[in-house]
Coordinates of C-alpha atoms and ligand atoms in Angstrom, one line a residue:
M201 CA 0.0 0.0 0.0
P202 CA 1.5 3.4 -0.9
A203 CA 2.3 5.7 2.1
L204 CA -0.5 8.2 2.7
N205 CA 0.6 11.6 3.9
P206 CA -2.6 13.4 4.0
R207 CA -4.2 16.2 6.0
L208 CA -7.9 15.3 5.7
V209 CA -8.5 11.5 5.9
T210 CA -11.7 9.7 5.5
F211 CA -12.4 6.3 7.0
A212 CA -15.4 4.7 5.3
A213 CA -16.8 1.4 6.5
G214 CA -19.0 -0.8 4.2
G215 CA -18.9 -3.8 1.9
S216 CA -15.6 -2.8 0.1
G217 CA -12.1 -1.7 0.9
P218 CA -8.7 -3.1 1.4
W219 CA -9.0 -3.6 5.2
R220 CA -11.2 -6.5 6.6
V221 CA -12.8 -5.8 10.0
T222 CA -12.0 -8.6 12.4
Q223 CA -13.4 -7.0 15.6
L224 CA -15.4 -4.0 16.5
T225 CA -15.8 -3.4 20.3
A226 CA -17.3 -0.5 22.2
V227 CA -14.8 0.2 25.0
C228 CA -17.0 2.9 26.4
G229 CA -20.1 4.6 25.0
P230 CA -22.0 3.2 22.0
A231 CA -20.5 1.0 19.3
L232 CA -20.4 1.8 15.7
P233 CA -22.5 -0.4 13.3
W234 CA -20.7 -3.5 12.2
A235 CA -19.2 -3.4 8.7
D236 CA -17.1 -6.0 6.8
R237 CA -14.5 -3.7 5.3
L238 CA -12.9 -0.3 5.7
T239 CA -11.3 2.1 3.3
M240 CA -8.9 4.8 4.5
S241 CA -8.3 7.5 1.9
A242 CA -7.7 11.1 1.2
T243 CA -10.5 11.2 -1.4
P244 CA -14.3 11.2 -0.9
P245 CA -15.8 8.0 0.5
P246 CA -17.4 5.3 -1.6
S247 CA -21.1 5.8 -2.0
D248 CA -22.0 2.4 -0.4
A249 CA -20.4 3.4 3.0
L250 CA -22.4 2.4 6.1
W251 CA -20.6 5.0 8.1
V252 CA -17.9 7.6 7.5
L253 CA -15.5 9.3 10.0
R254 CA -13.2 12.2 9.1
G255 CA -10.2 13.6 10.8
A256 CA -7.2 15.8 9.9
T257 CA -3.6 15.4 10.8
S258 CA -2.2 18.4 12.7
H259 CA 0.6 19.8 14.7
Q260 CA 1.7 18.4 18.1
R261 CA 0.1 19.9 21.1
Y262 CA 1.9 18.4 24.1
T263 CA 5.3 17.2 23.1
T264 CA 8.5 18.9 24.2
A265 CA 11.5 19.3 21.9
T266 CA 13.2 16.3 23.6
E267 CA 10.1 14.1 23.1
Q268 CA 9.8 15.2 19.5
D269 CA 13.4 14.3 18.8
A270 CA 12.9 10.9 20.5
L271 CA 9.8 10.3 18.4
A272 CA 11.4 11.4 15.2
A273 CA 14.4 9.0 15.8
R274 CA 12.1 6.0 16.2
Q275 CA 8.8 6.4 14.5
V276 CA 7.8 5.1 11.1
A277 CA 4.9 6.0 8.9
P278 CA 1.9 3.6 8.6
G279 CA 1.8 1.6 5.3
R280 CA 4.7 -0.8 5.6
A281 CA 4.1 -4.0 3.5
A282 CA 4.6 -6.2 6.6
A283 CA 2.1 -4.3 8.7
R284 CA -1.0 -6.4 7.8
C285 CA -2.8 -5.6 11.0
A286 CA -4.3 -2.3 11.9
A287 CA -6.4 -0.7 14.6
L288 CA -8.7 2.3 14.1
I289 CA -9.7 3.6 17.6
P290 CA -12.0 6.7 17.5
I291 CA -12.0 8.5 20.9
R292 CA -13.9 11.3 22.4
K293 CA -12.8 13.1 25.6
S294 CA -15.1 14.7 28.1
A295 CA -16.1 18.3 28.5
D296 CA -14.0 18.3 31.7
W297 CA -10.9 17.5 29.7
W298 CA -11.6 20.3 27.2
A299 CA -12.3 22.8 30.0
L300 CA -8.8 22.3 31.4
P301 CA -6.0 24.7 30.5
Q302 CA -3.2 23.5 28.2
D303 CA -0.7 23.1 31.0
R304 CA -3.0 21.0 33.1
R305 CA -3.8 18.7 30.1
R306 CA -0.1 18.3 29.5
E307 CA 0.5 17.4 33.1
I308 CA -2.2 14.7 33.0
F309 CA -1.1 13.5 29.5
E310 CA 2.6 13.1 30.1
E311 CA 3.8 14.0 33.6
R312 CA 1.2 11.7 35.3
S313 CA 0.1 9.3 32.5
H314 CA 3.4 9.0 30.6
H315 CA 1.6 8.6 27.3
T316 CA 4.6 9.4 25.1
R317 CA 7.1 7.6 27.3
L318 CA 4.9 4.5 27.3
G319 CA 4.3 4.7 23.6
L320 CA 8.0 5.3 22.6
A321 CA 8.9 1.8 23.9
Y322 CA 6.7 0.3 21.1
L323 CA 8.3 2.2 18.2
P324 CA 9.0 1.3 15.5
A325 CA 7.0 -1.9 15.7
I326 CA 3.8 0.1 15.9
A327 CA 3.3 2.9 13.4
R328 CA 0.7 5.5 14.3
R329 CA -1.1 8.5 12.9
L330 CA -3.3 10.8 14.9
H331 CA -6.3 12.6 13.2
H332 CA -8.1 15.4 14.9
C333 CA -11.9 15.8 14.3
R334 CA -13.0 18.3 17.0
D335 CA -12.6 21.4 14.9
L336 CA -14.0 20.0 11.6
S337 CA -17.2 21.5 10.3
T338 CA -18.7 18.1 9.7
A339 CA -20.0 17.6 13.3
E340 CA -17.9 14.5 13.9
P341 CA -18.9 12.2 16.8
F342 CA -15.3 11.8 18.0
D343 CA -12.4 14.1 18.9
F344 CA -9.7 11.9 17.6
L345 CA -9.3 9.0 15.1
T346 CA -6.2 7.1 16.1
W347 CA -4.8 4.7 13.5
F348 CA -2.1 2.1 14.0
D349 CA -0.6 -0.6 11.9
F350 CA 1.8 -3.4 12.8
A351 CA 2.9 -6.9 11.8
P352 CA 0.7 -9.8 13.1
D353 CA 3.6 -10.8 15.5
D354 CA 3.3 -7.4 17.2
A355 CA -0.5 -7.6 17.9
A356 CA 0.1 -8.8 21.5
A357 CA 2.5 -5.9 22.2
F358 CA -0.1 -3.5 20.8
D359 CA -2.7 -4.9 23.2
A360 CA -0.3 -4.5 26.1
L361 CA 0.3 -0.8 25.3
L362 CA -3.5 -0.2 25.0
A363 CA -4.1 -1.9 28.4
A364 CA -1.4 0.3 30.0
L365 CA -2.8 3.5 28.4
R366 CA -6.4 2.7 29.4
A367 CA -5.2 2.3 33.1
T368 CA -3.9 5.9 33.1
E369 CA -5.3 9.1 34.6
E370 CA -5.6 10.4 31.0
W371 CA -8.2 7.7 30.1
R372 CA -10.5 8.8 32.9
Y373 CA -11.4 11.6 30.5
V374 CA -12.3 9.3 27.7
E375 CA -16.0 9.0 27.4
H376 CA -16.4 7.3 24.0
E377 CA -14.0 4.8 22.6
V378 CA -14.5 2.2 19.9
D379 CA -11.8 -0.4 19.1
I380 CA -11.8 -1.6 15.5
R381 CA -9.3 -4.2 14.5
L382 CA -8.5 -4.9 10.8
I383 CA -6.4 -7.1 8.6
R384 CA -5.2 -6.5 5.1
D385 CA -6.0 -9.7 3.1
Ligands
HEM267 C1 -1.7 11.7 21.3 C2 2.4 9.1 21.1 C3 -0.1 5.1 21.1 C4 -4.2 7.6 21.7 C5 -0.3 11.3 21.3 C6 0.7 12.3 21.3 C7 1.9 11.6 21.3 C8 1.5 10.2 21.2 C9 3.3 12.1 21.2 C10 0.6 13.8 21.5 C11 0.5 14.5 20.2 C12 0.5 16.0 20.5 O1 1.5 16.5 21.1 O2 -0.5 16.6 20.1 C13 2.1 7.8 21.1 C14 3.0 6.8 20.8 C15 2.3 5.6 20.7 C16 0.9 5.9 21.0 C17 4.5 6.9 20.5 C18 2.9 4.2 20.4 C19 2.4 3.5 19.5 C20 -1.4 5.4 21.4 C21 -2.5 4.4 21.6 C22 -3.6 5.1 21.7 C23 -3.3 6.5 21.6 C24 -2.3 2.9 21.5 C25 -5.0 4.5 22.0 C26 -6.0 4.7 21.2 C27 -3.9 8.9 21.6 C28 -4.8 10.0 21.6 C29 -4.1 11.2 21.5 C30 -2.7 10.8 21.4 C31 -6.3 9.9 21.7 C32 -4.6 12.6 21.5 C33 -4.6 13.1 23.0 C34 -5.1 14.5 23.1 O3 -4.7 15.3 22.3 O4 -5.9 14.7 24.1 N1 0.2 10.1 21.3 N2 0.8 7.3 21.2 N3 -1.9 6.6 21.4 N4 -2.6 9.4 21.4 FE1 -0.9 8.4 21.4

């Protein structure tokens, strides 16, 4: 699959697309309707889509220069041939989170939940791309669409990272989360 380096990305679920849905679980809040396949693209969604989510890549909000350097040294872009497994995890955070000032959010995110530090240990096996939806004009149901891909052998490591993150203080502010697992046939 060619590397995608987009700003606005559309995730369309339906009967067609390169990714086959293997699991769709509501972690908290309502699930999304089941669909067999998913397409991720920078172009308009197929007309047979059952549901469509949109997000845009953006600048970093919370990372320090040292963290950005550490990320840049280790991270790889999604789309590697060996990365046949993927996860799309749409997330919405609560009004309490968004009411916090930036420095308090950073404290929770990194100083107390160690999000970046935890995640760095899983690079480059896990490739990630964060899409923001909150400021789009399309009234998106989530704040973030998180996308990850990895080789089948790294699926257990990915689950361990997710379990660690979901146990953090940051995740107390997550009020809607759906975990969608995919495989490229
Ligand atoms: C944000 C790193 C895995 C969910 C971020 C940010 C970094 C990061 C640096 C902050 C971006 C910014 O400054 O704006 C990592 C690394 C991971 C990883 C290195 C290793 C694979 C995960 C996983 C999830 C996740 C497994 C679970 C779905 C999120 C969310 C945000 C985020 C929702 C946005 C938080 C917010 O802006 O409030 N991640 N992450 N990340 N990550 Fe991760």
